[in-house]
Amino acid sequence: MAGFETKLMLSSSLLLFISVCTGSFYDNFDITWGDGRANIFESGQLLTCTLDKISGSGFQSKKEYLFGKIDMKMKLVAGNSAGTVTAYYLSSKGETWDEIDFEFLGNVTGQPYVLHTNVFTGGKGNREMQFYLWFDPTADFHTYTVLWNPLNIIFLVDGIPIRVFKNNEAHGVAYPKNQPMKIYSSLWEADDWATQGGRVKTDWSNAPFSAYYKSFSEF
């Protein structure tokens, strides 16, 4: 019995160690730009980023991460979001930075968002993959996840893997594994390329545009 109780205590300690870390946006993030266009509400449980013709807005995590699982629930800009980009990504600093990207490229009303993913290592990207989502990401919150470990980077949407970037250093492909990264998110205008290759511009009569965030968690 004593041996069983010891194993149970060790198991419980391990579960506590690997358990999810959550908290308010006040605890985990700093609003970094936008001159009041990003705000935290509901006692720290909801964050909004807003874009108008003058400026977008953004925020970043207080801490850095070297591997882990990062979840964020997001609801994207509704209606005619052409020319807007909602970026949610991890990045280090410097000229040889590493980065793991989710970028949501807006579109005209009734046309789907494009989910753009990329991985940078040592300041070099060119590893883009794009997807259409199987739901309307503006109607409700959905969970977007980066699972990053020494073997793989897995991009997930509502728990479903959509892309796996494997560590292929053995074959000469660089892999981000040495630089801690912070979490960043922003809402900004990029109508020179974001929607249909830049053919569709932002309609500022629909501004301000807003994206919403909640239920951040890390493992």
PDB file of C-alpha atoms in Angstrom:
ATOM      1  CA  MET A   1       0.000   0.000   0.000  1.00  0.00           C
ATOM      2  CA  ALA A   2       2.805   2.388   0.896  1.00  0.00           C
ATOM      3  CA  GLY A   3       4.410   1.759  -2.480  1.00  0.00           C
ATOM      4  CA  PHE A   4       1.103   2.460  -4.255  1.00  0.00           C
ATOM      5  CA  GLU A   5       0.640   5.711  -2.301  1.00  0.00           C
ATOM      6  CA  THR A   6       4.177   6.797  -3.194  1.00  0.00           C
ATOM      7  CA  LYS A   7       3.536   6.137  -6.898  1.00  0.00           C
ATOM      8  CA  LEU A   8       0.241   8.007  -6.675  1.00  0.00           C
ATOM      9  CA  MET A   9       1.950  11.019  -5.101  1.00  0.00           C
ATOM     10  CA  LEU A  10       4.666  10.987  -7.763  1.00  0.00           C
ATOM     11  CA  SER A  11       2.037  10.732 -10.508  1.00  0.00           C
ATOM     12  CA  SER A  12       0.092  13.620  -9.019  1.00  0.00           C
ATOM     13  CA  SER A  13       3.256  15.720  -8.816  1.00  0.00           C
ATOM     14  CA  LEU A  14       4.024  14.968 -12.456  1.00  0.00           C
ATOM     15  CA  LEU A  15       0.508  15.928 -13.491  1.00  0.00           C
ATOM     16  CA  LEU A  16       0.847  19.199 -11.629  1.00  0.00           C
ATOM     17  CA  PHE A  17       4.183  19.822 -13.338  1.00  0.00           C
ATOM     18  CA  ILE A  18       2.837  19.301 -16.848  1.00  0.00           C
ATOM     19  CA  SER A  19      -0.574  20.840 -16.201  1.00  0.00           C
ATOM     20  CA  VAL A  20      -1.769  23.745 -18.247  1.00  0.00           C
ATOM     21  CA  CYS A  21      -0.737  27.219 -17.205  1.00  0.00           C
ATOM     22  CA  THR A  22      -3.476  29.766 -17.710  1.00  0.00           C
ATOM     23  CA  GLY A  23      -4.216  33.210 -16.407  1.00  0.00           C
ATOM     24  CA  SER A  24      -5.456  36.591 -17.386  1.00  0.00           C
ATOM     25  CA  PHE A  25      -4.105  38.599 -20.266  1.00  0.00           C
ATOM     26  CA  TYR A  26      -2.913  41.067 -17.637  1.00  0.00           C
ATOM     27  CA  ASP A  27      -0.684  38.332 -16.190  1.00  0.00           C
ATOM     28  CA  ASN A  28       0.673  36.939 -19.448  1.00  0.00           C
ATOM     29  CA  PHE A  29       0.829  39.745 -22.027  1.00  0.00           C
ATOM     30  CA  ASP A  30       1.737  43.388 -22.597  1.00  0.00           C
ATOM     31  CA  ILE A  31      -0.013  45.580 -25.159  1.00  0.00           C
ATOM     32  CA  THR A  32       2.895  46.978 -27.143  1.00  0.00           C
ATOM     33  CA  TRP A  33       1.498  49.254 -29.820  1.00  0.00           C
ATOM     34  CA  GLY A  34      -1.658  50.799 -31.229  1.00  0.00           C
ATOM     35  CA  ASP A  35      -2.163  53.882 -29.035  1.00  0.00           C
ATOM     36  CA  GLY A  36      -5.222  52.513 -27.249  1.00  0.00           C
ATOM     37  CA  ARG A  37      -6.491  50.328 -30.092  1.00  0.00           C
ATOM     38  CA  ALA A  38      -5.768  47.102 -28.182  1.00  0.00           C
ATOM     39  CA  ASN A  39      -7.593  46.588 -24.897  1.00  0.00           C
ATOM     40  CA  ILE A  40      -8.188  43.976 -22.198  1.00  0.00           C
ATOM     41  CA  PHE A  41     -11.692  43.365 -20.835  1.00  0.00           C
ATOM     42  CA  GLU A  42     -13.671  40.988 -18.604  1.00  0.00           C
ATOM     43  CA  SER A  43     -11.180  41.003 -15.731  1.00  0.00           C
ATOM     44  CA  GLY A  44      -8.365  39.993 -18.032  1.00  0.00           C
ATOM     45  CA  GLN A  45     -10.160  37.192 -19.866  1.00  0.00           C
ATOM     46  CA  LEU A  46     -10.730  38.934 -23.222  1.00  0.00           C
ATOM     47  CA  LEU A  47      -8.342  40.948 -25.382  1.00  0.00           C
ATOM     48  CA  THR A  48      -9.230  42.879 -28.536  1.00  0.00           C
ATOM     49  CA  CYS A  49      -7.034  44.320 -31.274  1.00  0.00           C
ATOM     50  CA  THR A  50      -8.427  47.025 -33.535  1.00  0.00           C
ATOM     51  CA  LEU A  51      -7.330  48.465 -36.863  1.00  0.00           C
ATOM     52  CA  ASP A  52      -8.381  51.772 -38.386  1.00  0.00           C
ATOM     53  CA  LYS A  53      -6.947  53.934 -41.148  1.00  0.00           C
ATOM     54  CA  ILE A  54      -4.421  55.485 -38.757  1.00  0.00           C
ATOM     55  CA  SER A  55      -2.991  52.395 -37.076  1.00  0.00           C
ATOM     56  CA  GLY A  56      -3.330  48.751 -36.175  1.00  0.00           C
ATOM     57  CA  SER A  57      -2.443  47.286 -32.783  1.00  0.00           C
ATOM     58  CA  GLY A  58      -0.658  44.410 -31.131  1.00  0.00           C
ATOM     59  CA  PHE A  59       0.588  42.670 -28.006  1.00  0.00           C
ATOM     60  CA  GLN A  60       3.309  40.266 -26.868  1.00  0.00           C
ATOM     61  CA  SER A  61       3.898  37.756 -24.101  1.00  0.00           C
ATOM     62  CA  LYS A  62       5.774  38.707 -20.967  1.00  0.00           C
ATOM     63  CA  LYS A  63       7.841  35.503 -21.044  1.00  0.00           C
ATOM     64  CA  GLU A  64       9.824  33.575 -23.629  1.00  0.00           C
ATOM     65  CA  TYR A  65       9.315  29.944 -24.595  1.00  0.00           C
ATOM     66  CA  LEU A  66      11.734  27.258 -25.742  1.00  0.00           C
ATOM     67  CA  PHE A  67       9.418  24.429 -26.808  1.00  0.00           C
ATOM     68  CA  GLY A  68       5.910  23.841 -25.520  1.00  0.00           C
ATOM     69  CA  LYS A  69       2.268  23.874 -26.551  1.00  0.00           C
ATOM     70  CA  ILE A  70       0.605  27.265 -26.978  1.00  0.00           C
ATOM     71  CA  ASP A  71      -3.184  27.612 -27.352  1.00  0.00           C
ATOM     72  CA  MET A  72      -5.188  30.739 -28.138  1.00  0.00           C
ATOM     73  CA  LYS A  73      -8.869  31.070 -28.910  1.00  0.00           C
ATOM     74  CA  MET A  74      -9.464  33.727 -31.566  1.00  0.00           C
ATOM     75  CA  LYS A  75     -12.400  35.258 -33.415  1.00  0.00           C
ATOM     76  CA  LEU A  76     -11.333  37.067 -36.563  1.00  0.00           C
ATOM     77  CA  VAL A  77     -12.427  40.283 -38.270  1.00  0.00           C
ATOM     78  CA  ALA A  78     -15.965  39.862 -39.601  1.00  0.00           C
ATOM     79  CA  GLY A  79     -17.486  41.161 -42.817  1.00  0.00           C
ATOM     80  CA  ASN A  80     -15.327  42.680 -45.525  1.00  0.00           C
ATOM     81  CA  SER A  81     -11.866  42.081 -44.046  1.00  0.00           C
ATOM     82  CA  ALA A  82      -9.971  42.441 -47.339  1.00  0.00           C
ATOM     83  CA  GLY A  83      -6.474  43.818 -46.913  1.00  0.00           C
ATOM     84  CA  THR A  84      -6.261  43.004 -43.203  1.00  0.00           C
ATOM     85  CA  VAL A  85      -3.898  40.532 -41.569  1.00  0.00           C
ATOM     86  CA  THR A  86      -4.347  39.057 -38.118  1.00  0.00           C
ATOM     87  CA  ALA A  87      -0.971  37.617 -37.119  1.00  0.00           C
ATOM     88  CA  TYR A  88      -0.414  35.179 -34.240  1.00  0.00           C
ATOM     89  CA  TYR A  89       3.119  33.860 -33.977  1.00  0.00           C
ATOM     90  CA  LEU A  90       6.216  33.085 -31.936  1.00  0.00           C
ATOM     91  CA  SER A  91       9.443  34.930 -32.671  1.00  0.00           C
ATOM     92  CA  SER A  92      12.914  35.549 -31.292  1.00  0.00           C
ATOM     93  CA  LYS A  93      14.892  38.742 -31.851  1.00  0.00           C
ATOM     94  CA  GLY A  94      17.928  39.729 -33.882  1.00  0.00           C
ATOM     95  CA  GLU A  95      19.062  39.456 -37.491  1.00  0.00           C
ATOM     96  CA  THR A  96      19.042  35.640 -37.377  1.00  0.00           C
ATOM     97  CA  TRP A  97      15.697  35.241 -35.662  1.00  0.00           C
ATOM     98  CA  ASP A  98      13.494  32.160 -35.518  1.00  0.00           C
ATOM     99  CA  GLU A  99       9.719  32.400 -36.037  1.00  0.00           C
ATOM    100  CA  ILE A 100       6.617  30.199 -36.205  1.00  0.00           C
ATOM    101  CA  ASP A 101       3.672  31.908 -37.930  1.00  0.00           C
ATOM    102  CA  PHE A 102      -0.066  31.789 -38.120  1.00  0.00           C
ATOM    103  CA  GLU A 103      -1.321  34.641 -40.340  1.00  0.00           C
ATOM    104  CA  PHE A 104      -4.995  35.064 -41.225  1.00  0.00           C
ATOM    105  CA  LEU A 105      -5.447  36.916 -44.500  1.00  0.00           C
ATOM    106  CA  GLY A 106      -8.763  38.726 -44.764  1.00  0.00           C
ATOM    107  CA  ASN A 107     -11.097  38.603 -47.736  1.00  0.00           C
ATOM    108  CA  VAL A 108     -14.204  40.238 -49.142  1.00  0.00           C
ATOM    109  CA  THR A 109     -17.531  39.355 -47.574  1.00  0.00           C
ATOM    110  CA  GLY A 110     -18.569  35.796 -48.357  1.00  0.00           C
ATOM    111  CA  GLN A 111     -15.103  34.670 -49.423  1.00  0.00           C
ATOM    112  CA  PRO A 112     -12.979  32.510 -47.113  1.00  0.00           C
ATOM    113  CA  TYR A 113     -10.016  33.603 -45.054  1.00  0.00           C
ATOM    114  CA  VAL A 114      -6.632  32.210 -46.058  1.00  0.00           C
ATOM    115  CA  LEU A 115      -4.621  30.727 -43.195  1.00  0.00           C
ATOM    116  CA  HIS A 116      -0.961  31.350 -44.002  1.00  0.00           C
ATOM    117  CA  THR A 117       1.742  29.429 -42.080  1.00  0.00           C
ATOM    118  CA  ASN A 118       5.503  29.799 -42.164  1.00  0.00           C
ATOM    119  CA  VAL A 119       8.619  28.758 -40.250  1.00  0.00           C
ATOM    120  CA  PHE A 120      11.762  30.904 -40.068  1.00  0.00           C
ATOM    121  CA  THR A 121      15.150  29.678 -38.902  1.00  0.00           C
ATOM    122  CA  GLY A 122      18.151  31.971 -38.678  1.00  0.00           C
ATOM    123  CA  GLY A 123      16.193  34.762 -40.330  1.00  0.00           C
ATOM    124  CA  LYS A 124      15.267  32.657 -43.364  1.00  0.00           C
ATOM    125  CA  GLY A 125      11.698  31.631 -44.149  1.00  0.00           C
ATOM    126  CA  ASN A 126      10.283  30.638 -47.533  1.00  0.00           C
ATOM    127  CA  ARG A 127       8.504  27.673 -45.979  1.00  0.00           C
ATOM    128  CA  GLU A 128       4.982  28.915 -46.519  1.00  0.00           C
ATOM    129  CA  MET A 129       1.913  26.721 -46.612  1.00  0.00           C
ATOM    130  CA  GLN A 130      -1.638  28.046 -46.959  1.00  0.00           C
ATOM    131  CA  PHE A 131      -5.005  26.581 -46.034  1.00  0.00           C
ATOM    132  CA  TYR A 132      -8.717  27.315 -46.222  1.00  0.00           C
ATOM    133  CA  LEU A 133     -10.534  26.724 -42.962  1.00  0.00           C
ATOM    134  CA  TRP A 134     -13.592  24.468 -42.877  1.00  0.00           C
ATOM    135  CA  PHE A 135     -15.637  26.962 -40.825  1.00  0.00           C
ATOM    136  CA  ASP A 136     -16.318  30.680 -40.579  1.00  0.00           C
ATOM    137  CA  PRO A 137     -13.574  31.958 -38.230  1.00  0.00           C
ATOM    138  CA  THR A 138     -15.479  35.209 -37.666  1.00  0.00           C
ATOM    139  CA  ALA A 139     -18.665  33.639 -36.283  1.00  0.00           C
ATOM    140  CA  ASP A 140     -17.204  32.211 -33.076  1.00  0.00           C
ATOM    141  CA  PHE A 141     -13.969  31.550 -31.220  1.00  0.00           C
ATOM    142  CA  HIS A 142     -11.732  28.711 -32.408  1.00  0.00           C
ATOM    143  CA  THR A 143      -8.505  27.352 -30.927  1.00  0.00           C
ATOM    144  CA  TYR A 144      -5.221  27.832 -32.781  1.00  0.00           C
ATOM    145  CA  THR A 145      -2.272  25.863 -31.429  1.00  0.00           C
ATOM    146  CA  VAL A 146       1.465  25.637 -31.946  1.00  0.00           C
ATOM    147  CA  LEU A 147       3.045  22.453 -30.577  1.00  0.00           C
ATOM    148  CA  TRP A 148       6.819  22.898 -30.714  1.00  0.00           C
ATOM    149  CA  ASN A 149       9.375  20.344 -29.589  1.00  0.00           C
ATOM    150  CA  PRO A 150      12.851  19.247 -30.741  1.00  0.00           C
ATOM    151  CA  LEU A 151      11.346  16.844 -33.292  1.00  0.00           C
ATOM    152  CA  ASN A 152       8.365  18.671 -34.836  1.00  0.00           C
ATOM    153  CA  ILE A 153       6.414  21.883 -35.106  1.00  0.00           C
ATOM    154  CA  ILE A 154       2.723  21.046 -35.389  1.00  0.00           C
ATOM    155  CA  PHE A 155       0.103  23.634 -36.351  1.00  0.00           C
ATOM    156  CA  LEU A 156      -3.375  22.697 -35.082  1.00  0.00           C
ATOM    157  CA  VAL A 157      -6.846  24.199 -35.482  1.00  0.00           C
ATOM    158  CA  ASP A 158      -9.438  23.099 -32.916  1.00  0.00           C
ATOM    159  CA  GLY A 159      -7.122  20.228 -32.013  1.00  0.00           C
ATOM    160  CA  ILE A 160      -6.795  19.017 -35.628  1.00  0.00           C
ATOM    161  CA  PRO A 161      -3.247  19.004 -37.061  1.00  0.00           C
ATOM    162  CA  ILE A 162      -3.103  20.906 -40.340  1.00  0.00           C
ATOM    163  CA  ARG A 163       0.670  21.034 -40.815  1.00  0.00           C
ATOM    164  CA  VAL A 164       3.728  19.231 -39.450  1.00  0.00           C
ATOM    165  CA  PHE A 165       7.182  20.748 -39.933  1.00  0.00           C
ATOM    166  CA  LYS A 166       9.694  18.040 -39.042  1.00  0.00           C
ATOM    167  CA  ASN A 167      13.230  18.463 -37.787  1.00  0.00           C
ATOM    168  CA  ASN A 168      15.236  17.463 -40.856  1.00  0.00           C
ATOM    169  CA  GLU A 169      18.590  18.820 -39.754  1.00  0.00           C
ATOM    170  CA  ALA A 170      20.100  15.453 -40.687  1.00  0.00           C
ATOM    171  CA  HIS A 171      19.267  16.362 -44.296  1.00  0.00           C
ATOM    172  CA  GLY A 172      20.594  19.924 -44.096  1.00  0.00           C
ATOM    173  CA  VAL A 173      17.294  21.671 -43.289  1.00  0.00           C
ATOM    174  CA  ALA A 174      17.629  24.233 -40.480  1.00  0.00           C
ATOM    175  CA  TYR A 175      15.245  23.842 -37.546  1.00  0.00           C
ATOM    176  CA  PRO A 176      14.401  26.328 -34.755  1.00  0.00           C
ATOM    177  CA  LYS A 177      15.574  24.772 -31.501  1.00  0.00           C
ATOM    178  CA  ASN A 178      18.035  27.123 -29.784  1.00  0.00           C
ATOM    179  CA  GLN A 179      16.380  30.536 -29.540  1.00  0.00           C
ATOM    180  CA  PRO A 180      13.607  31.188 -27.007  1.00  0.00           C
ATOM    181  CA  MET A 181      10.662  33.035 -28.527  1.00  0.00           C
ATOM    182  CA  LYS A 182       7.916  35.319 -27.299  1.00  0.00           C
ATOM    183  CA  ILE A 183       4.298  35.135 -28.461  1.00  0.00           C
ATOM    184  CA  TYR A 184       3.118  38.054 -30.577  1.00  0.00           C
ATOM    185  CA  SER A 185      -0.180  39.003 -32.146  1.00  0.00           C
ATOM    186  CA  SER A 186      -1.285  41.984 -34.176  1.00  0.00           C
ATOM    187  CA  LEU A 187      -3.970  43.278 -36.489  1.00  0.00           C
ATOM    188  CA  TRP A 188      -2.615  45.364 -39.348  1.00  0.00           C
ATOM    189  CA  GLU A 189      -3.193  46.507 -42.934  1.00  0.00           C
ATOM    190  CA  ALA A 190      -1.333  44.802 -45.776  1.00  0.00           C
ATOM    191  CA  ASP A 191      -3.538  45.373 -48.803  1.00  0.00           C
ATOM    192  CA  ASP A 192      -0.532  45.422 -51.133  1.00  0.00           C
ATOM    193  CA  TRP A 193      -0.400  41.597 -50.867  1.00  0.00           C
ATOM    194  CA  ALA A 194      -2.845  40.097 -48.353  1.00  0.00           C
ATOM    195  CA  THR A 195      -6.027  39.596 -50.388  1.00  0.00           C
ATOM    196  CA  GLN A 196      -5.928  37.964 -53.809  1.00  0.00           C
ATOM    197  CA  GLY A 197      -2.325  39.020 -54.272  1.00  0.00           C
ATOM    198  CA  GLY A 198      -3.091  42.656 -53.510  1.00  0.00           C
ATOM    199  CA  ARG A 199      -5.794  43.025 -56.153  1.00  0.00           C
ATOM    200  CA  VAL A 200      -8.445  43.763 -53.501  1.00  0.00           C
ATOM    201  CA  LYS A 201      -7.790  46.765 -51.267  1.00  0.00           C
ATOM    202  CA  THR A 202      -9.019  47.596 -47.793  1.00  0.00           C
ATOM    203  CA  ASP A 203     -12.425  49.285 -47.696  1.00  0.00           C
ATOM    204  CA  TRP A 204     -11.932  51.761 -44.867  1.00  0.00           C
ATOM    205  CA  SER A 205     -15.650  52.512 -44.753  1.00  0.00           C
ATOM    206  CA  ASN A 206     -15.891  49.230 -42.796  1.00  0.00           C
ATOM    207  CA  ALA A 207     -13.350  50.335 -40.185  1.00  0.00           C
ATOM    208  CA  PRO A 208     -12.640  49.932 -37.361  1.00  0.00           C
ATOM    209  CA  PHE A 209     -11.818  46.235 -37.766  1.00  0.00           C
ATOM    210  CA  SER A 210     -11.506  44.085 -34.640  1.00  0.00           C
ATOM    211  CA  ALA A 211     -10.114  40.668 -33.716  1.00  0.00           C
ATOM    212  CA  TYR A 212     -10.799  38.965 -30.373  1.00  0.00           C
ATOM    213  CA  TYR A 213      -8.733  36.683 -28.143  1.00  0.00           C
ATOM    214  CA  LYS A 214      -9.497  34.568 -25.084  1.00  0.00           C
ATOM    215  CA  SER A 215      -8.540  31.374 -23.232  1.00  0.00           C
ATOM    216  CA  PHE A 216      -4.791  31.527 -23.670  1.00  0.00           C
ATOM    217  CA  SER A 217      -2.994  28.494 -22.268  1.00  0.00           C
ATOM    218  CA  GLU A 218       0.483  27.000 -22.314  1.00  0.00           C
ATOM    219  CA  PHE A 219       1.839  23.549 -21.504  1.00  0.00           C
TER     220      PHE A 219
END
